[in-house]
Coordinates of C-alpha atoms in Angstrom, one line a residue:
M1 CA 111.3 58.1 81.2
G2 CA 114.6 58.8 83.0
E3 CA 115.4 56.3 85.7
V4 CA 117.0 57.1 89.0
S5 CA 120.2 55.3 90.1
S6 CA 119.6 52.2 92.1
L7 CA 116.0 51.8 90.8
P8 CA 115.0 49.3 88.2
P9 CA 113.5 50.2 84.8
T10 CA 109.7 50.9 85.0
S11 CA 107.6 47.9 84.3
I12 CA 103.8 48.2 84.6
L13 CA 101.2 45.4 85.0
F14 CA 97.8 46.7 83.9
M15 CA 95.0 44.7 85.5
G16 CA 92.0 44.3 83.3
P17 CA 89.9 41.2 84.2
F18 CA 86.9 42.5 82.2
S19 CA 84.8 41.0 79.4
G20 CA 83.0 44.1 78.3
W21 CA 84.0 47.3 76.5
G22 CA 83.1 50.2 78.8
P23 CA 84.9 53.4 80.0
R24 CA 87.3 51.5 82.3
E25 CA 88.4 49.1 79.5
R26 CA 88.8 51.9 77.0
G27 CA 90.6 54.0 79.6
L28 CA 93.0 51.1 80.4
L29 CA 93.9 50.7 76.7
R30 CA 94.5 54.4 76.1
E31 CA 96.7 54.7 79.2
A32 CA 98.7 51.5 78.3
I33 CA 99.3 53.0 74.8
Q34 CA 100.7 56.1 76.4
A35 CA 102.9 54.1 78.8
K36 CA 104.3 52.2 75.8
R37 CA 105.0 55.6 74.1
L38 CA 107.2 56.3 77.1
D39 CA 109.2 53.2 76.3
L40 CA 108.0 51.5 79.5
E41 CA 107.4 47.8 79.7
V42 CA 103.7 47.1 79.6
V43 CA 101.8 43.9 80.3
I44 CA 97.9 43.8 80.3
C45 CA 96.2 41.0 82.3
C46 CA 92.8 40.3 80.6
P47 CA 90.6 37.4 79.6
L48 CA 91.5 35.7 76.3
D49 CA 89.5 37.0 73.3
S50 CA 87.9 39.7 75.4
Y51 CA 87.2 43.1 73.9
L52 CA 90.3 44.4 75.7
H53 CA 92.5 41.5 74.5
V54 CA 91.5 42.0 70.9
E55 CA 92.1 45.8 71.0
A56 CA 95.4 45.4 72.9
K57 CA 96.7 43.0 70.2
K58 CA 95.7 45.6 67.5
N59 CA 97.9 48.1 69.2
D60 CA 100.8 45.6 69.7
L61 CA 100.6 45.5 73.5
E62 CA 101.7 42.4 75.4
T63 CA 98.9 40.6 77.2
F64 CA 98.7 37.8 79.7
P65 CA 95.5 35.6 79.8
I66 CA 93.5 35.4 83.0
R67 CA 90.0 34.3 84.1
I68 CA 87.5 36.6 85.7
A69 CA 87.4 35.6 89.4
G70 CA 84.1 34.6 91.0
K71 CA 82.4 36.7 93.6
G72 CA 84.0 36.3 97.0
S73 CA 87.3 34.9 95.6
W74 CA 89.0 38.1 94.4
L75 CA 91.6 38.6 97.1
R76 CA 93.6 35.5 96.4
A77 CA 92.4 34.7 92.8
Y78 CA 95.5 36.0 91.0
K79 CA 98.3 35.3 93.5
E80 CA 100.1 32.8 91.2
V81 CA 99.7 35.1 88.1
F82 CA 101.1 38.1 90.0
N83 CA 104.0 36.1 91.3
F84 CA 104.9 34.8 87.9
L85 CA 104.6 38.2 86.1
R86 CA 106.4 40.1 88.9
K87 CA 109.4 37.8 88.7
R88 CA 109.4 37.6 84.9
H89 CA 109.1 41.4 84.3
N90 CA 110.5 42.8 87.6
T91 CA 107.3 44.7 87.9
T92 CA 107.5 48.2 89.5
H93 CA 103.8 49.2 89.2
F94 CA 100.4 47.6 89.4
H95 CA 97.8 49.7 87.6
C96 CA 94.1 48.9 88.3
Y97 CA 90.8 50.1 86.9
D98 CA 88.2 48.8 89.4
N99 CA 88.0 48.3 93.1
N100 CA 88.0 44.4 93.0
S101 CA 91.3 44.4 91.1
L102 CA 92.7 47.1 93.4
F103 CA 91.9 45.1 96.5
A104 CA 93.4 41.9 94.9
C105 CA 96.6 43.7 94.1
A106 CA 96.8 45.5 97.4
W107 CA 96.4 42.2 99.2
F108 CA 99.1 40.6 97.2
L109 CA 101.5 43.6 97.6
R110 CA 101.4 43.5 101.4
S111 CA 104.8 41.8 101.5
L112 CA 106.2 43.7 98.5
P113 CA 106.3 47.4 99.6
Q114 CA 108.6 48.4 96.7
I115 CA 105.9 48.0 94.1
A116 CA 103.6 51.0 93.6
L117 CA 99.9 50.7 93.2
I118 CA 97.7 53.0 91.1
W119 CA 94.0 53.2 90.5
S120 CA 92.5 55.0 87.4
I121 CA 88.9 55.8 88.1
H122 CA 87.2 55.9 84.7
G123 CA 83.4 56.5 84.9
T124 CA 81.6 56.5 88.2
P125 CA 83.5 55.9 91.4
P126 CA 82.2 52.8 93.3
T127 CA 80.3 53.1 96.6
L128 CA 82.4 50.9 98.9
E129 CA 81.1 49.0 101.9
G130 CA 83.3 50.9 104.2
S131 CA 84.6 47.8 106.1
W132 CA 87.9 48.0 107.9
W133 CA 89.8 45.8 105.5
Q134 CA 88.8 47.9 102.5
K135 CA 90.1 51.1 104.3
I136 CA 93.4 49.4 105.0
L137 CA 93.9 48.2 101.4
L138 CA 92.9 51.6 100.0
K139 CA 95.8 53.1 102.1
R140 CA 98.2 50.9 100.1
T141 CA 97.3 52.8 96.9
D142 CA 99.9 55.4 95.9
R143 CA 97.8 57.4 93.4
F144 CA 94.2 57.7 92.4
L145 CA 93.9 59.0 88.8
L146 CA 90.8 61.0 87.9
P147 CA 90.1 61.8 84.3
S148 CA 86.6 63.4 85.0
S149 CA 85.5 66.7 86.5
L150 CA 84.4 64.9 89.7
S151 CA 85.0 66.9 92.9
L152 CA 88.3 65.9 94.5
K153 CA 86.9 66.7 97.9
R154 CA 83.9 64.5 97.3
L155 CA 86.0 61.6 96.1
G156 CA 88.3 62.0 99.1
Q157 CA 85.4 61.9 101.4
Q158 CA 83.7 59.0 99.6
L159 CA 86.9 56.8 99.7
S160 CA 88.3 58.2 102.9
I161 CA 91.6 59.1 101.2
S162 CA 93.9 62.2 101.3
S163 CA 93.5 64.6 98.5
Y164 CA 97.2 64.7 97.8
K165 CA 97.0 61.1 96.6
I166 CA 94.5 62.2 93.8
A167 CA 95.8 63.4 90.5
R168 CA 93.8 64.6 87.5
V169 CA 94.7 63.3 84.1
G170 CA 93.2 63.6 80.6
L171 CA 91.6 60.9 78.5
A172 CA 94.3 60.6 75.8
I173 CA 91.8 61.4 73.1
D174 CA 93.2 63.1 70.0
A175 CA 90.7 65.7 68.8
R176 CA 92.2 65.4 65.3
E177 CA 91.0 61.8 65.1
V178 CA 87.4 62.7 66.1
A179 CA 85.1 63.4 63.2
W180 CA 84.3 67.1 63.0
K181 CA 81.8 67.8 60.2
E182 CA 78.3 69.0 59.9
P183 CA 75.8 66.4 58.7
N184 CA 73.4 67.5 56.1
L185 CA 69.9 67.9 57.4
S186 CA 68.6 66.9 54.0
D187 CA 69.8 63.4 54.8
G188 CA 67.7 63.4 58.1
F189 CA 68.1 64.6 61.7
I190 CA 70.4 61.8 63.0
I191 CA 70.3 60.6 66.6
G192 CA 73.0 58.3 67.8
L193 CA 73.0 55.6 70.5
S194 CA 76.1 53.6 71.2
L195 CA 75.4 50.3 73.0
F196 CA 77.1 47.3 74.5
D197 CA 75.8 43.8 75.1
G198 CA 73.6 43.8 78.1
L199 CA 70.1 44.4 79.5
E200 CA 70.8 48.1 80.1
S201 CA 71.3 48.7 76.4
K202 CA 67.9 47.1 75.6
N203 CA 66.2 49.2 78.3
T204 CA 67.7 52.4 77.0
T205 CA 66.8 51.5 73.4
S206 CA 63.2 51.0 74.5
V207 CA 63.1 54.6 75.9
V208 CA 64.9 56.1 72.9
T209 CA 62.7 54.4 70.3
R210 CA 59.5 55.6 72.1
A211 CA 61.0 59.1 72.1
L212 CA 61.7 58.8 68.4
S213 CA 58.1 57.8 67.7
L214 CA 56.9 60.9 69.5
V215 CA 59.3 63.1 67.6
L216 CA 58.1 61.6 64.3
S217 CA 54.5 62.3 65.4
R218 CA 55.3 65.9 65.9
G219 CA 56.1 66.4 62.2
I220 CA 59.9 65.8 62.2
D221 CA 59.5 63.0 59.7
N222 CA 63.3 62.9 58.7
A223 CA 64.5 61.9 62.2
K224 CA 66.6 58.7 62.2
L225 CA 68.2 56.6 65.0
L226 CA 71.5 54.9 64.5
L227 CA 72.3 52.1 66.9
H228 CA 76.0 51.6 67.2
T229 CA 78.3 48.9 68.4
P230 CA 82.1 48.7 67.8
R231 CA 81.8 44.9 67.2
D232 CA 79.4 43.1 64.8
W233 CA 75.7 43.4 65.2
Q234 CA 75.2 40.2 63.3
A235 CA 76.9 38.3 66.1
S236 CA 75.1 40.0 68.9
V237 CA 72.6 38.0 70.9
W238 CA 70.8 41.2 71.7
R239 CA 70.0 42.2 68.2
Q240 CA 66.8 40.2 67.9
G241 CA 65.3 41.8 71.0
L242 CA 66.2 45.3 69.7
E243 CA 64.6 44.5 66.3
E244 CA 61.4 43.4 68.1
L245 CA 61.3 46.8 69.9
I246 CA 61.7 48.6 66.6
E247 CA 59.1 46.6 64.8
G248 CA 56.6 47.0 67.6
L249 CA 56.7 50.8 67.1
N250 CA 56.8 50.4 63.3
L251 CA 60.2 52.2 63.1
Q252 CA 62.0 49.9 60.7
N253 CA 62.5 52.8 58.2
N254 CA 63.8 55.1 60.8
V255 CA 66.4 52.9 62.6
E256 CA 69.7 51.6 61.3
F257 CA 72.3 49.3 62.9
I258 CA 75.9 50.5 62.6
S259 CA 78.8 48.3 63.5
G260 CA 82.5 47.8 62.8
E261 CA 83.6 51.5 63.4
D262 CA 85.1 53.2 66.4
F263 CA 83.0 55.7 68.3
P264 CA 85.2 58.8 67.3
V265 CA 84.3 57.9 63.7
F266 CA 80.6 57.1 64.4
V267 CA 80.0 60.6 65.9
G268 CA 80.7 62.1 62.5
R269 CA 77.4 60.8 61.3
L270 CA 75.3 62.5 64.1
H271 CA 73.5 65.6 65.0
I272 CA 73.0 64.5 68.6
N273 CA 74.0 61.6 70.8
I274 CA 72.0 59.8 73.6
A275 CA 73.9 58.5 76.6
F276 CA 72.5 55.2 77.8
E277 CA 70.9 54.8 81.2
S278 CA 73.4 53.2 83.6
D279 CA 75.2 53.9 86.8
V280 CA 78.4 53.4 84.8
V281 CA 78.9 56.7 82.9
P282 CA 80.6 56.5 79.5
F283 CA 82.5 59.7 80.3
D284 CA 85.0 59.2 77.4
H285 CA 82.1 58.9 74.9
I286 CA 80.6 62.1 76.2
E287 CA 83.9 63.9 76.0
T288 CA 84.3 62.6 72.4
C289 CA 80.9 64.1 71.5
L290 CA 82.0 67.4 73.0
L291 CA 85.2 67.3 70.9
A292 CA 83.0 66.6 67.8
G293 CA 80.6 69.4 68.6
I294 CA 77.7 67.0 69.1
P295 CA 75.2 67.8 71.9
V296 CA 74.5 64.9 74.3
I297 CA 71.2 64.0 76.0
Y298 CA 71.9 62.0 79.2
P299 CA 69.8 60.5 82.1
R300 CA 69.4 62.8 85.1
N301 CA 70.7 60.4 87.8
R302 CA 73.3 60.9 90.5
A303 CA 76.1 59.1 88.6
Y304 CA 75.9 61.4 85.6
R305 CA 75.2 64.5 87.7
D306 CA 78.4 63.9 89.8
L307 CA 80.6 63.5 86.8
L308 CA 79.2 66.3 84.6
H309 CA 78.6 69.0 87.1
G310 CA 81.4 71.1 85.7
V311 CA 80.1 71.2 82.1
D312 CA 77.1 73.5 81.2
V313 CA 77.4 73.6 77.4
G314 CA 76.2 70.9 75.0
L315 CA 74.7 68.7 77.6
F316 CA 70.9 68.2 78.2
S317 CA 69.3 65.9 80.8
Y318 CA 66.1 63.9 80.9
K319 CA 64.3 62.0 83.7
P320 CA 65.4 58.3 83.4
K321 CA 62.8 56.2 81.5
D322 CA 60.9 59.3 80.5
S323 CA 60.6 59.1 76.7
R324 CA 58.3 62.1 76.6
E325 CA 61.0 64.4 78.2
M326 CA 63.7 62.9 75.9
A327 CA 61.5 63.7 72.9
E328 CA 61.1 67.3 74.1
K329 CA 64.9 67.7 74.3
I330 CA 65.4 66.2 70.9
L331 CA 62.8 68.7 69.4
K332 CA 64.6 71.5 71.2
L333 CA 67.9 70.5 69.7
Y334 CA 66.3 70.1 66.3
S335 CA 65.3 73.7 66.3
S336 CA 68.6 75.1 67.8
W337 CA 71.2 72.6 66.6
S338 CA 73.4 75.1 64.7
E339 CA 73.4 77.5 67.7
Q340 CA 74.3 74.8 70.1
R341 CA 77.2 73.7 67.8
Y342 CA 78.5 77.2 67.6
A343 CA 78.3 77.6 71.5
M344 CA 80.4 74.4 71.8
Q345 CA 83.4 75.6 69.8
S346 CA 85.3 77.2 72.7
L347 CA 84.5 74.2 74.9
R348 CA 85.9 71.9 72.2
E349 CA 89.2 73.8 72.0
E350 CA 89.6 73.8 75.8
H351 CA 88.9 70.0 76.1
A352 CA 91.1 69.2 73.1
K353 CA 94.1 70.5 74.9
W354 CA 93.4 68.8 78.2
H355 CA 92.7 65.3 76.6
H356 CA 95.6 65.5 74.1
P357 CA 97.6 62.2 74.2
D358 CA 100.9 64.1 74.4
L359 CA 99.8 65.9 77.6
V360 CA 98.4 62.6 79.1
K361 CA 101.7 60.9 78.3
K362 CA 103.5 63.6 80.4
Q363 CA 101.0 63.3 83.2
L364 CA 101.4 59.5 83.4
E365 CA 105.2 59.9 83.2
Q366 CA 105.1 62.1 86.3
V367 CA 102.8 59.7 88.1
Y368 CA 105.0 56.7 87.4
R369 CA 108.1 58.5 88.3
R370 CA 106.8 60.1 91.6
T371 CA 105.3 56.8 92.8
M372 CA 108.6 55.0 92.0
L373 CA 110.5 57.6 94.1
R374 CA 108.0 57.2 96.9
R375 CA 108.9 53.5 97.0
A376 CA 112.6 54.0 96.4
K377 CA 113.7 53.3 100.0
Y378 CA 112.2 49.8 99.6
W379 CA 113.9 49.1 96.2
R380 CA 117.3 49.8 97.7
K381 CA 116.8 46.7 99.9
V382 CA 115.9 44.5 96.9
E383 CA 118.2 42.7 94.5
F384 CA 117.2 43.0 90.9

């Protein structure tokens, strides 16, 4: 990325104090990879041995270990870390992925107006308390990046921000790396469910396994459920509880645990995918399914509805916790799967262009450059 005279080289601190592996963590990793492709200096703050730390090291990205701050101590929790990294790397941008990190960074940057602040909103935007200090800290943010089809007007109203500060970006998912093949029905009608460690995963599995039992009772005796995790099921503290659910419905021969492969590879096994019940929407997983031509069944709640309102092909909803309605949607897709896949082809081509890593790289380059220029008058007063 070309630098403007009197401005320092772009150096970005990615703030990722997360222990899980959801849409914001995956979004941070993909955007950090694209920033590195621009030859920018990248540092990711994340807990040691977290999912994010492990994946960052796989991609040769620099990390700095931090602890997850306790509730109520976010604002000043990382002051010393920020000071150290800012001086060490002459940081020009702080890039955040949740509101707690954003407020901590905005509070720290009050006396450093030359540093730009960016918030990538992956998944469902949070509902803020609306207190005066949150509004003030939100105004410190230079850009809000939105990779979903969420209404810009609605987001602007929800966060009380100007629409000119919001920029749409893709997800940096290469469609060529997403499995695109048609599973053989003779091997079974394969239903996928990708999980993470947590109670929400167990609750969703309970709904899906009951739906699977209903599907089998309707005569679709080759239906199978694949439970996926990118880590190791053998090391998961939740596996025993999931196995008890499966045994209770006598589904041992119809459920298989899959681990150790990334989601874009996993979808190549499937006929349909189930999105787990949560207020945190795995938007990148849903988009990956659309790129693979795999229909998705998702819970009909506000979080999903807000993010998916612009897509009307390949997506089917069910009432949360209603295994009977989910079973009906599975049976419908069983009888019309080829037609659904054909209808999704044009959607796949359109989304593949928007989410291509090369396009996202250019989008991020513009964001970093424009926010740097917006802060240029402050950099001219700083020695570096």
